[in-house]
Amino acid sequence: FGIRALLVVAVTLSPVPASARSENDVTGEDGYPPLWDLARESLLDFPVKDNKIVISAWNYQERLGVYKTLLNASAKYFGAFGPQNSGNILWGLPLQHGWQFHTGRLVDPSGVTSCGYENGEHLCQSVRSWWSCMNYYLAIIPFLGAVEAGLFGQLPYEIEILPPEEKKHDFCYSVEDCWSRMPKLMDDWKDFFEVNKAVSSATFSFKLDDALGLMWKAHTTSIAYALPKFQDRLKYLSDPEANFGKDWANAVDFIGATHFRTDLPTINNFQTFLPPRMLVEGDVLPSISDFTPQQNKVLVSLRDLHKANKLTG
């Protein structure tokens, strides 16, 4: 049962013709996350205050800049795997974040503030958003792990991550802070970025798979750490959306076990099968009328996989 559901999900990993992608493209026209061109290019593009590089992690464009600095700093290790850094396996992270932004998953789902809404603070990421909070552990923690691993070389300043307006205790804000609170998670990301340095065209298959294994290990550890921490955020979501979020988090373990490649073209293909908006009350699988048959099928498969995983322990 669980294997059958996983196989249906796996079908979505095959390339999709451009014509089939166009209607449901959740990235920019060029296949990059929304506003990618406007994101900061390097760490020294961020503001410096009191001898610290200050990053506002609750602004979509600023968090996107964190990803862009990771992609740019690691590009030299992935040059053999695709032109213009397209083979970099870190693309999965900003593309997922771009999908979350595009589909309205980063807004304040409680509706108490205008955070994230187009007629309000459009670039704001709400600390009440389950997706935004989960993503913090797949953006800021990997980034600080990369800093500690020396990906950016010797920086002239320390890094400071600005906290959200509420729920500040749910997050850490510097290398030292995060290391003291979650050493295993920081170690996993540091290990991944240290292995990047060994990637070269001469050792293509073995080293890329090695890097994918460590990246997925850190990725799944991030989710396992964050999932219980943000259970309270699920109450702001509709039941279908909350269930989808939990199903998706569960499926990542299985996807990661395959060492699924997370480069730019593969993830762009993959994301066409994800829901193009938030799920709402009244959305019933597998018959959500404004979703494609494939999107409905994947949601059912994710649900079945999660059920099977719980039933089998």
CSV table of C-alpha atoms in Angstrom, one decimal:
chain,number,residue,atom,x,y,z
A,1,PHE,CA,0.0,0.0,0.0
A,2,GLY,CA,2.7,2.5,1.0
A,3,ILE,CA,5.0,1.4,-1.8
A,4,ARG,CA,2.2,1.8,-4.3
A,5,ALA,CA,1.5,5.4,-3.1
A,6,LEU,CA,5.2,6.2,-3.3
A,7,LEU,CA,5.4,4.9,-6.8
A,8,VAL,CA,2.6,7.2,-7.9
A,9,VAL,CA,4.5,10.1,-6.3
A,10,ALA,CA,7.7,8.9,-8.1
A,11,VAL,CA,5.9,9.2,-11.5
A,12,THR,CA,5.8,12.9,-10.9
A,13,LEU,CA,9.6,13.1,-10.9
A,14,SER,CA,9.9,12.4,-14.6
A,15,PRO,CA,10.4,15.5,-16.9
A,16,VAL,CA,7.3,17.4,-18.0
A,17,PRO,CA,7.1,19.0,-21.5
A,18,ALA,CA,7.2,22.8,-21.4
A,19,SER,CA,3.8,23.0,-22.9
A,20,ALA,CA,2.3,21.1,-20.0
A,21,ARG,CA,4.1,23.2,-17.4
A,22,SER,CA,3.1,26.6,-18.6
A,23,GLU,CA,-0.4,26.7,-17.1
A,24,ASN,CA,0.7,25.7,-13.6
A,25,ASP,CA,4.2,27.2,-13.5
A,26,VAL,CA,4.7,28.3,-9.9
A,27,THR,CA,8.0,30.0,-10.4
A,28,GLY,CA,8.9,33.1,-12.5
A,29,GLU,CA,8.8,33.0,-16.3
A,30,ASP,CA,12.5,32.0,-16.3
A,31,GLY,CA,12.1,29.1,-13.9
A,32,TYR,CA,13.5,30.9,-10.9
A,33,PRO,CA,11.7,31.7,-7.7
A,34,PRO,CA,9.5,34.9,-7.7
A,35,LEU,CA,11.6,38.1,-7.3
A,36,TRP,CA,14.9,36.1,-7.6
A,37,ASP,CA,16.5,38.9,-9.7
A,38,LEU,CA,15.8,41.4,-6.8
A,39,ALA,CA,17.3,39.2,-4.1
A,40,ARG,CA,20.7,40.2,-2.6
A,41,GLU,CA,23.6,38.5,-4.4
A,42,SER,CA,26.2,38.2,-1.6
A,43,LEU,CA,26.5,38.5,2.2
A,44,LEU,CA,28.1,41.9,1.9
A,45,ASP,CA,25.0,43.2,0.1
A,46,PHE,CA,23.1,42.9,3.4
A,47,PRO,CA,23.1,45.9,5.7
A,48,VAL,CA,25.9,46.1,8.3
A,49,LYS,CA,25.1,47.5,11.8
A,50,ASP,CA,27.4,47.4,14.8
A,51,ASN,CA,29.9,45.3,12.9
A,52,LYS,CA,27.2,42.7,12.2
A,53,ILE,CA,25.6,41.6,8.9
A,54,VAL,CA,21.9,42.0,9.7
A,55,ILE,CA,19.4,39.8,7.9
A,56,SER,CA,15.6,40.2,8.2
A,57,ALA,CA,14.5,36.6,7.9
A,58,TRP,CA,10.8,37.4,8.1
A,59,ASN,CA,10.8,39.3,4.7
A,60,TYR,CA,10.5,37.0,1.7
A,61,GLN,CA,13.0,38.9,-0.5
A,62,GLU,CA,15.6,38.9,2.3
A,63,ARG,CA,15.2,35.2,3.0
A,64,LEU,CA,15.4,34.6,-0.7
A,65,GLY,CA,18.7,36.6,-0.6
A,66,VAL,CA,20.0,34.1,2.0
A,67,TYR,CA,19.3,31.3,-0.5
A,68,LYS,CA,20.9,33.3,-3.3
A,69,THR,CA,24.1,33.8,-1.4
A,70,LEU,CA,24.2,30.0,-0.7
A,71,LEU,CA,23.7,29.2,-4.4
A,72,ASN,CA,26.3,31.7,-5.5
A,73,ALA,CA,28.9,30.7,-2.9
A,74,SER,CA,28.5,27.0,-3.7
A,75,ALA,CA,28.3,27.4,-7.5
A,76,LYS,CA,32.0,26.5,-8.0
A,77,TYR,CA,31.4,23.0,-6.6
A,78,PHE,CA,28.5,22.1,-8.9
A,79,GLY,CA,29.8,23.5,-12.2
A,80,ALA,CA,30.2,20.1,-13.8
A,81,PHE,CA,26.5,19.2,-13.2
A,82,GLY,CA,24.8,21.8,-15.3
A,83,PRO,CA,25.2,25.2,-17.1
A,84,GLN,CA,24.9,28.4,-15.1
A,85,ASN,CA,24.7,26.7,-11.8
A,86,SER,CA,21.5,24.9,-12.8
A,87,GLY,CA,22.9,21.6,-11.5
A,88,ASN,CA,23.4,22.9,-8.0
A,89,ILE,CA,21.4,20.6,-5.6
A,90,LEU,CA,20.5,23.5,-3.3
A,91,TRP,CA,18.0,24.8,-5.8
A,92,GLY,CA,15.2,22.7,-4.2
A,93,LEU,CA,15.2,25.0,-1.1
A,94,PRO,CA,14.6,28.4,-2.8
A,95,LEU,CA,12.3,26.9,-5.4
A,96,GLN,CA,10.1,25.4,-2.6
A,97,HIS,CA,10.1,28.7,-0.8
A,98,GLY,CA,9.1,30.5,-4.0
A,99,TRP,CA,6.2,28.1,-4.4
A,100,GLN,CA,5.2,28.8,-0.9
A,101,PHE,CA,5.2,32.6,-1.6
A,102,HIS,CA,3.5,32.3,-4.9
A,103,THR,CA,0.7,30.1,-3.5
A,104,GLY,CA,0.0,32.3,-0.4
A,105,ARG,CA,1.4,29.9,2.2
A,106,LEU,CA,3.6,32.6,3.9
A,107,VAL,CA,0.8,35.0,4.8
A,108,ASP,CA,-0.7,35.4,8.2
A,109,PRO,CA,-3.3,32.7,8.1
A,110,SER,CA,-5.1,34.0,11.2
A,111,GLY,CA,-6.0,37.2,9.3
A,112,VAL,CA,-5.1,39.3,12.3
A,113,THR,CA,-2.4,41.2,10.4
A,114,SER,CA,-1.8,42.2,6.8
A,115,CYS,CA,1.5,40.3,6.8
A,116,GLY,CA,2.0,38.7,3.3
A,117,TYR,CA,-1.1,39.9,1.7
A,118,GLU,CA,-0.9,41.7,-1.7
A,119,ASN,CA,-2.9,44.7,-0.4
A,120,GLY,CA,-0.8,44.8,2.8
A,121,GLU,CA,2.8,44.0,3.6
A,122,HIS,CA,3.3,41.8,0.6
A,123,LEU,CA,6.9,40.7,1.3
A,124,CYS,CA,6.2,40.0,5.0
A,125,GLN,CA,6.4,36.4,6.1
A,126,SER,CA,4.2,35.6,9.0
A,127,VAL,CA,5.5,33.9,12.2
A,128,ARG,CA,1.9,32.4,12.4
A,129,SER,CA,2.4,30.7,9.0
A,130,TRP,CA,3.2,27.0,9.5
A,131,TRP,CA,5.0,26.9,6.2
A,132,SER,CA,7.1,30.0,7.0
A,133,CYS,CA,8.2,28.7,10.4
A,134,MET,CA,9.0,25.3,9.0
A,135,ASN,CA,11.0,26.9,6.2
A,136,TYR,CA,13.1,28.9,8.7
A,137,TYR,CA,14.8,25.5,9.6
A,138,LEU,CA,15.5,24.9,5.9
A,139,ALA,CA,16.8,28.4,5.2
A,140,ILE,CA,18.5,30.1,8.2
A,141,ILE,CA,19.8,26.9,9.8
A,142,PRO,CA,21.4,25.6,6.6
A,143,PHE,CA,22.8,29.1,6.0
A,144,LEU,CA,24.4,29.3,9.5
A,145,GLY,CA,25.8,25.8,9.0
A,146,ALA,CA,27.4,27.0,5.8
A,147,VAL,CA,28.9,30.0,7.6
A,148,GLU,CA,30.4,27.7,10.2
A,149,ALA,CA,31.7,25.3,7.4
A,150,GLY,CA,33.6,28.2,5.9
A,151,LEU,CA,31.6,28.3,2.6
A,152,PHE,CA,31.8,32.1,2.6
A,153,GLY,CA,35.5,32.2,3.7
A,154,GLN,CA,36.6,34.6,6.5
A,155,LEU,CA,33.8,37.1,7.0
A,156,PRO,CA,34.7,40.6,8.2
A,157,TYR,CA,31.5,40.7,10.3
A,158,GLU,CA,29.4,38.4,12.5
A,159,ILE,CA,26.0,37.4,11.3
A,160,GLU,CA,22.8,38.5,13.1
A,161,ILE,CA,19.3,37.3,12.2
A,162,LEU,CA,16.5,39.6,13.2
A,163,PRO,CA,13.8,37.9,15.2
A,164,PRO,CA,10.0,38.0,14.4
A,165,GLU,CA,7.7,40.3,16.3
A,166,GLU,CA,6.3,37.4,18.4
A,167,LYS,CA,7.2,33.7,19.2
A,168,LYS,CA,10.9,34.7,19.3
A,169,HIS,CA,11.8,31.7,21.5
A,170,ASP,CA,10.9,29.3,18.6
A,171,PHE,CA,14.0,30.3,16.7
A,172,CYS,CA,17.8,30.9,17.0
A,173,TYR,CA,19.6,33.9,15.5
A,174,SER,CA,23.4,33.3,15.2
A,175,VAL,CA,25.9,30.5,14.7
A,176,GLU,CA,26.6,30.3,18.5
A,177,ASP,CA,22.9,30.6,19.5
A,178,CYS,CA,21.8,27.8,17.1
A,179,TRP,CA,24.8,25.6,18.0
A,180,SER,CA,23.9,25.8,21.7
A,181,ARG,CA,20.3,24.9,21.0
A,182,MET,CA,20.5,22.3,18.2
A,183,PRO,CA,24.0,21.0,17.8
A,184,LYS,CA,23.0,17.9,15.9
A,185,LEU,CA,21.1,19.8,13.3
A,186,MET,CA,23.8,22.4,12.8
A,187,ASP,CA,26.4,19.6,12.5
A,188,ASP,CA,24.4,17.9,9.8
A,189,TRP,CA,24.3,21.1,7.7
A,190,LYS,CA,27.9,21.8,8.4
A,191,ASP,CA,28.8,18.3,7.2
A,192,PHE,CA,26.9,18.8,4.0
A,193,PHE,CA,28.7,22.1,3.1
A,194,GLU,CA,32.1,20.6,4.0
A,195,VAL,CA,31.5,17.7,1.6
A,196,ASN,CA,30.6,20.2,-1.2
A,197,LYS,CA,34.3,21.2,-1.2
A,198,ALA,CA,35.2,17.7,-2.4
A,199,VAL,CA,32.8,17.8,-5.3
A,200,SER,CA,34.6,17.9,-8.7
A,201,SER,CA,34.1,16.8,-12.2
A,202,ALA,CA,36.6,14.1,-11.8
A,203,THR,CA,34.4,12.4,-9.2
A,204,PHE,CA,31.0,13.1,-10.7
A,205,SER,CA,28.7,10.2,-9.7
A,206,PHE,CA,30.1,9.2,-6.4
A,207,LYS,CA,30.6,12.6,-4.9
A,208,LEU,CA,27.3,14.0,-6.2
A,209,ASP,CA,25.4,11.1,-4.6
A,210,ASP,CA,27.5,11.6,-1.4
A,211,ALA,CA,26.5,15.2,-1.3
A,212,LEU,CA,22.8,14.4,-2.0
A,213,GLY,CA,22.9,11.9,0.9
A,214,LEU,CA,24.2,14.4,3.3
A,215,MET,CA,21.9,17.2,2.1
A,216,TRP,CA,18.8,15.0,2.5
A,217,LYS,CA,20.0,13.8,5.9
A,218,ALA,CA,20.2,17.4,7.0
A,219,HIS,CA,16.9,18.3,5.3
A,220,THR,CA,15.0,15.5,7.0
A,221,THR,CA,16.6,16.3,10.4
A,222,SER,CA,15.5,19.9,10.0
A,223,ILE,CA,11.9,18.8,9.4
A,224,ALA,CA,12.0,16.3,12.2
A,225,TYR,CA,13.2,19.0,14.6
A,226,ALA,CA,10.7,21.7,13.4
A,227,LEU,CA,7.6,19.5,13.1
A,228,PRO,CA,6.7,19.1,16.8
A,229,LYS,CA,7.7,22.7,17.5
A,230,PHE,CA,5.2,24.2,15.1
A,231,GLN,CA,2.1,22.0,15.7
A,232,ASP,CA,0.4,25.0,17.2
A,233,ARG,CA,0.6,26.9,13.8
A,234,LEU,CA,-1.5,24.2,12.1
A,235,LYS,CA,-4.6,25.5,14.0
A,236,TYR,CA,-4.7,28.6,11.7
A,237,LEU,CA,-5.0,26.4,8.6
A,238,SER,CA,-8.0,24.7,7.0
A,239,ASP,CA,-8.2,21.0,7.8
A,240,PRO,CA,-7.3,20.1,4.1
A,241,GLU,CA,-4.3,22.4,4.1
A,242,ALA,CA,-3.0,21.3,7.6
A,243,ASN,CA,-3.4,17.6,6.5
A,244,PHE,CA,-1.5,18.4,3.2
A,245,GLY,CA,1.3,20.0,5.2
A,246,LYS,CA,1.7,17.0,7.4
A,247,ASP,CA,1.5,14.6,4.4
A,248,TRP,CA,4.2,16.6,2.6
A,249,ALA,CA,6.5,16.6,5.6
A,250,ASN,CA,6.1,12.8,5.9
A,251,ALA,CA,6.8,12.3,2.2
A,252,VAL,CA,10.0,14.2,2.3
A,253,ASP,CA,11.5,11.3,4.3
A,254,PHE,CA,10.7,8.9,1.4
A,255,ILE,CA,11.8,11.3,-1.3
A,256,GLY,CA,15.1,12.0,0.5
A,257,ALA,CA,15.8,8.3,0.9
A,258,THR,CA,16.0,8.0,-2.9
A,259,HIS,CA,18.7,10.8,-3.0
A,260,PHE,CA,16.3,12.6,-5.3
A,261,ARG,CA,18.2,15.3,-7.3
A,262,THR,CA,17.2,18.8,-6.3
A,263,ASP,CA,18.7,20.8,-9.2
A,264,LEU,CA,16.9,23.6,-11.0
A,265,PRO,CA,15.2,21.7,-13.9
A,266,THR,CA,14.2,18.7,-11.8
A,267,ILE,CA,12.5,20.8,-9.1
A,268,ASN,CA,10.8,23.0,-11.7
A,269,ASN,CA,9.3,19.8,-13.2
A,270,PHE,CA,8.4,18.4,-9.8
A,271,GLN,CA,6.6,21.5,-8.5
A,272,THR,CA,4.1,21.5,-11.3
A,273,PHE,CA,2.4,18.6,-9.5
A,274,LEU,CA,2.0,20.6,-6.2
A,275,PRO,CA,-1.2,22.5,-5.3
A,276,PRO,CA,-1.2,25.9,-7.0
A,277,ARG,CA,-3.0,27.5,-4.0
A,278,MET,CA,-3.8,26.9,-0.4
A,279,LEU,CA,-6.3,24.2,0.3
A,280,VAL,CA,-9.6,25.3,1.8
A,281,GLU,CA,-12.6,23.8,3.5
A,282,GLY,CA,-14.7,22.0,0.8
A,283,ASP,CA,-11.6,20.8,-1.1
A,284,VAL,CA,-12.2,17.1,-1.4
A,285,LEU,CA,-9.7,14.7,-3.0
A,286,PRO,CA,-9.4,13.5,-5.7
A,287,SER,CA,-11.9,16.0,-7.1
A,288,ILE,CA,-10.6,19.5,-6.6
A,289,SER,CA,-11.9,21.1,-9.8
A,290,ASP,CA,-9.3,23.8,-10.3
A,291,PHE,CA,-6.4,21.4,-9.8
A,292,THR,CA,-5.0,19.2,-12.6
A,293,PRO,CA,-5.7,15.5,-12.5
A,294,GLN,CA,-2.0,15.0,-11.7
A,295,GLN,CA,-2.1,17.4,-8.8
A,296,ASN,CA,-5.2,15.6,-7.4
A,297,LYS,CA,-3.5,12.3,-7.8
A,298,VAL,CA,-0.3,13.4,-6.0
A,299,LEU,CA,-2.2,14.8,-3.1
A,300,VAL,CA,-4.1,11.5,-2.7
A,301,SER,CA,-0.8,9.6,-3.0
A,302,LEU,CA,0.8,11.8,-0.3
A,303,ARG,CA,-2.2,11.2,2.0
A,304,ASP,CA,-2.0,7.4,1.4
A,305,LEU,CA,1.7,7.3,2.0
A,306,HIS,CA,1.3,9.1,5.3
A,307,LYS,CA,-1.5,6.8,6.4
A,308,ALA,CA,0.5,3.7,5.5
A,309,ASN,CA,3.6,5.1,7.3
A,310,LYS,CA,1.5,5.6,10.5
A,311,LEU,CA,-0.2,2.2,10.2
A,312,THR,CA,3.1,0.4,9.8
A,313,GLY,CA,4.9,2.4,12.5
